[in-house]
XYZ file of N, CA and C in Angstrom:
429
model
N 0.841 -1.181 0.000
C 0.000 0.000 0.000
C 0.875 1.228 0.000
N 0.620 2.091 -0.902
C 1.359 3.344 -0.943
C 0.356 4.481 -0.998
N 0.844 5.677 -0.802
C -0.036 6.825 -0.856
C -0.687 7.101 0.478
N -1.789 7.827 0.441
C -2.445 8.251 1.670
C -3.022 7.083 2.460
N -3.603 6.105 1.765
C -4.187 4.966 2.477
C -3.099 4.187 3.199
N -1.949 4.015 2.539
C -0.841 3.299 3.162
C -0.308 4.014 4.384
N -0.289 5.336 4.353
C 0.224 6.060 5.502
C -0.738 6.002 6.671
N -2.024 6.052 6.409
C -2.999 5.965 7.498
C -2.988 4.569 8.115
N -2.984 3.540 7.265
C -2.914 2.164 7.776
C -1.609 1.957 8.527
N -0.522 2.489 7.958
C 0.772 2.373 8.614
C 0.799 3.061 9.962
N 0.123 4.201 10.065
C 0.067 4.908 11.331
C -0.586 4.051 12.405
N -1.725 3.439 12.088
C -2.425 2.638 13.090
C -1.677 1.346 13.412
N -1.025 0.751 12.419
C -0.231 -0.449 12.694
C 0.962 -0.120 13.575
N 1.613 1.015 13.303
C 2.765 1.412 14.111
C 2.330 1.797 15.512
N 1.197 2.445 15.650
C 0.708 2.825 16.968
C 0.377 1.600 17.807
N -0.072 0.530 17.155
C -0.402 -0.685 17.896
C 0.841 -1.428 18.349
N 1.952 -1.285 17.611
C 3.126 -2.092 17.930
C 4.300 -1.305 18.487
N 4.262 0.011 18.469
C 5.415 0.800 18.909
C 4.954 1.935 19.806
N 5.863 2.472 20.615
C 5.496 3.607 21.464
C 5.209 4.860 20.638
N 4.537 5.791 21.255
C 4.129 7.016 20.576
C 5.326 7.844 20.124
N 6.379 7.946 20.964
C 7.522 8.766 20.584
C 8.223 8.215 19.344
N 8.189 6.905 19.152
C 8.795 6.290 17.975
C 8.069 6.737 16.710
N 6.759 6.731 16.748
C 5.961 7.117 15.595
C 6.122 8.597 15.290
N 6.118 9.428 16.315
C 6.287 10.868 16.116
C 7.678 11.162 15.581
N 8.689 10.480 16.113
C 10.061 10.671 15.642
C 10.177 10.297 14.171
N 9.540 9.223 13.761
C 9.589 8.800 12.367
C 8.935 9.847 11.480
N 7.851 10.429 11.927
C 7.183 11.457 11.131
C 8.034 12.717 11.040
N 8.700 13.082 12.126
C 9.550 14.267 12.126
C 10.706 14.089 11.144
N 11.305 12.898 11.099
C 12.472 12.655 10.236
C 12.093 12.480 8.777
N 11.050 11.737 8.486
C 10.756 11.358 7.107
C 9.485 12.000 6.543
N 8.728 12.717 7.356
C 7.466 13.335 6.933
C 6.463 12.319 6.405
N 6.530 11.114 6.902
C 5.540 10.100 6.552
C 5.568 9.000 7.606
N 4.470 8.288 7.676
C 4.385 7.137 8.556
C 4.629 5.893 7.719
N 5.522 5.052 8.170
C 5.801 3.813 7.452
C 5.629 2.649 8.403
N 5.252 1.527 7.838
C 5.201 0.294 8.603
C 5.819 -0.793 7.752
N 6.428 -1.755 8.397
C 7.062 -2.842 7.663
C 7.579 -3.899 8.617
N 8.227 -4.890 8.038
C 8.776 -5.996 8.821
C 10.194 -5.665 9.250
N 10.481 -5.911 10.516
C 11.831 -5.724 11.027
C 12.712 -6.820 10.450
N 13.722 -6.435 9.668
C 14.598 -7.396 9.012
C 15.784 -7.720 9.903
N 16.288 -6.733 10.629
C 17.426 -6.967 11.514
C 17.904 -5.677 12.145
N 18.862 -5.823 13.029
C 19.491 -4.684 13.683
C 21.003 -4.835 13.567
N 21.705 -3.699 13.603
C 23.160 -3.762 13.578
C 23.704 -3.626 14.994
N 25.029 -3.586 15.117
C 25.635 -3.562 16.442
C 25.438 -2.237 17.169
N 25.053 -1.170 16.476
C 24.799 0.121 17.119
C 23.350 0.304 17.510
N 22.497 -0.663 17.169
C 21.098 -0.593 17.551
C 20.181 -0.038 16.480
N 20.699 0.279 15.293
C 19.849 0.745 14.203
C 18.980 -0.404 13.712
N 17.717 -0.115 13.435
C 16.771 -1.135 12.988
C 16.493 -0.963 11.508
N 16.467 -2.072 10.774
C 16.270 -2.059 9.333
C 14.941 -2.731 9.004
N 14.136 -2.043 8.176
C 12.790 -2.493 7.861
C 12.630 -2.664 6.359
N 11.649 -3.502 6.011
C 11.307 -3.698 4.603
C 9.811 -3.922 4.487
N 9.220 -3.302 3.470
C 7.820 -3.513 3.149
C 7.705 -3.458 1.635
N 7.434 -4.580 1.002
C 7.385 -4.646 -0.450
C 6.090 -4.095 -1.041
N 5.177 -3.592 -0.199
C 3.991 -2.915 -0.715
C 4.338 -1.515 -1.235
N 5.456 -0.950 -0.761
C 5.909 0.349 -1.245
C 6.658 0.164 -2.567
N 6.911 1.276 -3.248
C 7.637 1.233 -4.514
C 9.075 0.800 -4.276
N 9.676 0.215 -5.321
C 11.085 -0.150 -5.260
C 11.910 1.123 -5.099
N 12.822 1.077 -4.183
C 13.601 2.259 -3.853
C 13.076 2.970 -2.626
N 11.859 2.663 -2.225
C 11.262 3.250 -1.025
C 10.834 2.173 -0.040
N 11.116 0.907 -0.369
C 10.587 -0.166 0.469
C 11.576 -0.642 1.524
N 12.777 -0.110 1.585
C 13.740 -0.441 2.643
C 14.161 0.855 3.322
N 14.187 0.824 4.637
C 14.587 2.021 5.369
C 15.193 1.628 6.699
N 15.825 2.609 7.320
C 16.503 2.412 8.599
C 15.886 3.347 9.624
N 15.742 2.848 10.824
C 15.345 3.669 11.970
C 16.561 3.733 12.886
N 17.161 4.914 12.988
C 18.382 5.066 13.774
C 18.097 4.901 15.252
N 19.107 4.449 15.991
C 18.928 4.172 17.406
C 18.757 5.452 18.219
N 19.415 6.522 17.813
C 19.245 7.798 18.503
C 18.149 8.600 17.807
N 17.117 8.990 18.532
C 16.054 9.751 17.872
C 16.535 11.135 17.476
N 16.080 11.600 16.336
C 16.385 12.941 15.839
C 15.173 13.822 16.095
N 15.255 14.684 17.075
C 14.111 15.534 17.351
C 14.265 16.874 16.660
N 15.206 17.672 17.091
C 15.365 18.983 16.488
C 16.684 19.095 15.732
N 17.706 18.423 16.230
C 19.009 18.424 15.571
C 19.213 17.036 14.991
N 19.483 16.961 13.703
C 19.680 15.667 13.061
C 21.051 15.120 13.437
N 21.075 14.138 14.329
C 22.326 13.551 14.782
C 22.760 12.401 13.891
N 21.842 11.797 13.191
C 22.146 10.631 12.376
C 22.238 11.023 10.917
N 23.133 10.354 10.200
C 23.187 10.523 8.757
C 23.537 9.181 8.120
N 23.667 9.173 6.818
C 23.850 7.919 6.087
C 25.156 7.222 6.429
N 26.142 7.940 6.939
C 27.409 7.285 7.280
C 27.305 6.451 8.552
N 26.174 6.509 9.242
C 25.971 5.663 10.423
C 25.617 4.227 10.053
N 25.383 3.958 8.788
C 25.027 2.612 8.339
C 26.299 1.838 8.012
N 26.531 0.669 8.625
C 27.721 -0.123 8.307
C 27.685 -0.644 6.874
N 28.839 -1.073 6.375
C 28.981 -1.473 4.970
C 28.097 -2.664 4.619
N 27.980 -3.638 5.511
C 27.174 -4.815 5.180
C 25.693 -4.472 5.047
N 25.221 -3.523 5.857
C 23.829 -3.091 5.719
C 23.671 -2.120 4.569
N 24.708 -1.399 4.210
C 24.661 -0.494 3.066
C 24.366 -1.272 1.786
N 24.978 -2.432 1.638
C 24.743 -3.254 0.447
C 23.281 -3.673 0.358
N 22.676 -4.016 1.466
C 21.268 -4.409 1.454
C 20.367 -3.205 1.209
N 20.673 -2.066 1.820
C 19.842 -0.875 1.669
C 19.820 -0.375 0.230
N 20.922 -0.542 -0.496
C 21.027 -0.016 -1.854
C 20.861 -1.099 -2.915
N 20.230 -2.193 -2.549
C 19.824 -3.261 -3.472
C 21.014 -3.909 -4.188
N 22.176 -3.923 -3.561
C 23.309 -4.651 -4.125
C 23.158 -6.142 -3.876
N 22.414 -6.467 -2.831
C 22.127 -7.852 -2.505
C 20.757 -7.932 -1.849
N 20.113 -9.075 -2.004
C 18.838 -9.292 -1.324
C 19.026 -9.991 0.015
N 20.234 -10.475 0.271
C 20.528 -11.156 1.532
C 20.962 -10.129 2.569
N 20.330 -10.193 3.722
C 20.718 -9.297 4.803
C 21.922 -9.887 5.531
N 22.658 -9.078 6.285
C 23.755 -9.622 7.081
C 23.292 -10.594 8.159
N 22.001 -10.585 8.459
C 21.471 -11.548 9.434
C 21.364 -12.933 8.793
N 20.859 -12.986 7.554
C 20.696 -14.280 6.887
C 22.006 -14.798 6.306
N 22.836 -13.910 5.798
C 24.117 -14.310 5.211
C 25.195 -13.365 5.729
N 25.850 -13.716 6.850
C 26.858 -12.814 7.420
C 28.054 -12.666 6.478
N 28.657 -11.469 6.436
C 29.813 -11.275 5.560
C 31.024 -12.047 6.089
N 31.922 -12.394 5.180
C 33.127 -13.126 5.562
C 34.067 -12.204 6.332
N 34.677 -12.749 7.373
C 35.649 -11.971 8.143
C 36.968 -11.930 7.386
N 37.486 -10.746 7.205
C 38.760 -10.555 6.513
C 39.728 -9.844 7.459
N 41.006 -10.086 7.249
C 42.011 -9.479 8.118
C 42.038 -7.960 7.978
N 41.772 -7.486 6.786
C 41.920 -6.066 6.531
C 40.668 -5.260 6.855
N 39.578 -5.890 7.253
C 38.369 -5.144 7.597
C 38.561 -4.396 8.910
N 38.090 -3.167 8.928
C 38.165 -2.346 10.133
C 36.771 -2.158 10.708
N 36.727 -1.750 11.939
C 35.438 -1.455 12.561
C 34.850 -0.200 11.914
N 33.543 -0.213 11.729
C 32.870 0.913 11.059
C 32.893 2.151 11.946
N 33.237 3.275 11.330
C 33.174 4.561 12.012
C 32.378 5.528 11.150
N 31.475 6.289 11.736
C 30.712 7.248 10.933
C 31.577 8.436 10.530
N 31.080 9.229 9.606
C 31.771 10.419 9.121
C 31.820 11.462 10.229
N 33.005 11.981 10.505
C 33.160 12.961 11.578
C 33.294 14.398 11.065
N 33.088 14.619 9.778
C 33.252 15.961 9.217
C 32.295 16.999 9.816
N 31.035 16.657 10.106
C 30.159 17.692 10.665
C 30.540 18.127 12.072
N 31.279 17.317 12.794
C 31.667 17.664 14.162
C 32.980 18.429 14.086
N 32.980 19.685 14.471
C 34.122 20.555 14.249
C 35.378 20.057 14.963
N 35.249 19.606 16.186
C 36.422 19.198 16.964
C 37.033 17.891 16.483
N 36.241 17.028 15.846
C 36.737 15.715 15.460
C 36.987 15.572 13.964
N 36.819 16.636 13.215
C 36.984 16.515 11.770
C 38.453 16.404 11.387
N 38.704 15.913 10.204
C 40.053 15.753 9.687
C 40.534 17.077 9.114
N 41.673 17.522 9.583
C 42.282 18.724 9.021
C 43.649 18.333 8.485
N 43.869 18.478 7.207
C 45.158 18.070 6.647
C 46.267 19.015 7.083
N 47.438 18.472 7.262
C 48.606 19.278 7.583
C 49.672 18.997 6.535
N 50.566 19.918 6.373
C 51.591 19.761 5.362
C 52.965 19.788 6.008
N 53.917 19.113 5.386
C 55.292 19.101 5.883
C 56.221 19.840 4.936
N 55.688 20.344 3.852
C 56.523 21.080 2.906
C 56.553 22.561 3.245
N 57.669 23.186 2.877
C 57.790 24.622 3.115
C 56.921 25.368 2.120
N 56.323 26.460 2.522
C 55.525 27.232 1.574
C 56.423 27.879 0.517
N 55.936 27.961 -0.703
C 56.705 28.559 -1.787
C 56.661 30.078 -1.737
N 55.634 30.587 -1.131
C 55.479 32.040 -1.032
C 55.506 32.403 0.440
N 56.340 33.358 0.760
C 56.417 33.817 2.142
C 55.569 35.069 2.278
N 54.924 35.180 3.378
C 54.074 36.350 3.584
C 54.943 37.576 3.857
N 54.482 38.701 3.401
C 55.235 39.948 3.526
C 54.836 40.660 4.795
N 55.817 41.056 5.549
C 55.561 41.873 6.731
C 56.284 43.194 6.522
N 55.583 44.269 6.503
C 56.239 45.565 6.248
C 57.162 45.958 7.395
N 58.278 46.527 7.023
C 59.215 47.001 8.056
C 58.656 48.272 8.651
N 58.831 48.395 9.914
C 58.358 49.615 10.556
C 59.365 50.724 10.304
N 58.871 51.789 9.800
C 59.773 52.917 9.506
C 60.202 53.589 10.795
N 61.437 54.060 10.752
C 61.952 54.769 11.923
C 61.368 56.180 11.960
N 61.077 56.584 13.137
C 60.526 57.926 13.280
C 61.647 58.961 13.046
N 61.363 59.933 12.270
C 62.333 60.990 12.006
C 62.114 62.079 13.041
N 63.179 62.358 13.701
C 63.043 63.381 14.749
C 63.700 64.651 14.372
């Protein structure tokens, strides 16, 4: 079900199965009420849903573990790589049904820190500048 009927039905289904703040938070973030089957959760507590009654491209979504009320704390970089593949239709298998292979070179997922001023990456250089800044000499006072 998509459209207005789907949102109204979704609202009542979500109200029956979830707390009120969850439903309001979802409306604040996405401007719509969605309902679907819980497919799995990741290690940070994000919940992944699917409902094939919606259009392709709109039938998979994530509910972040931290609610976004007025300041959006969550963004797309909070999704780990294995769930990213499922969210973007690279695979139909979720990491719950088919866990990814452990590799030596895999690192723990970290979200993008660019929006946080204190933790963002600032490049530094070790080369000398080619242009030196000019500082005017102070003229001697003529007495």
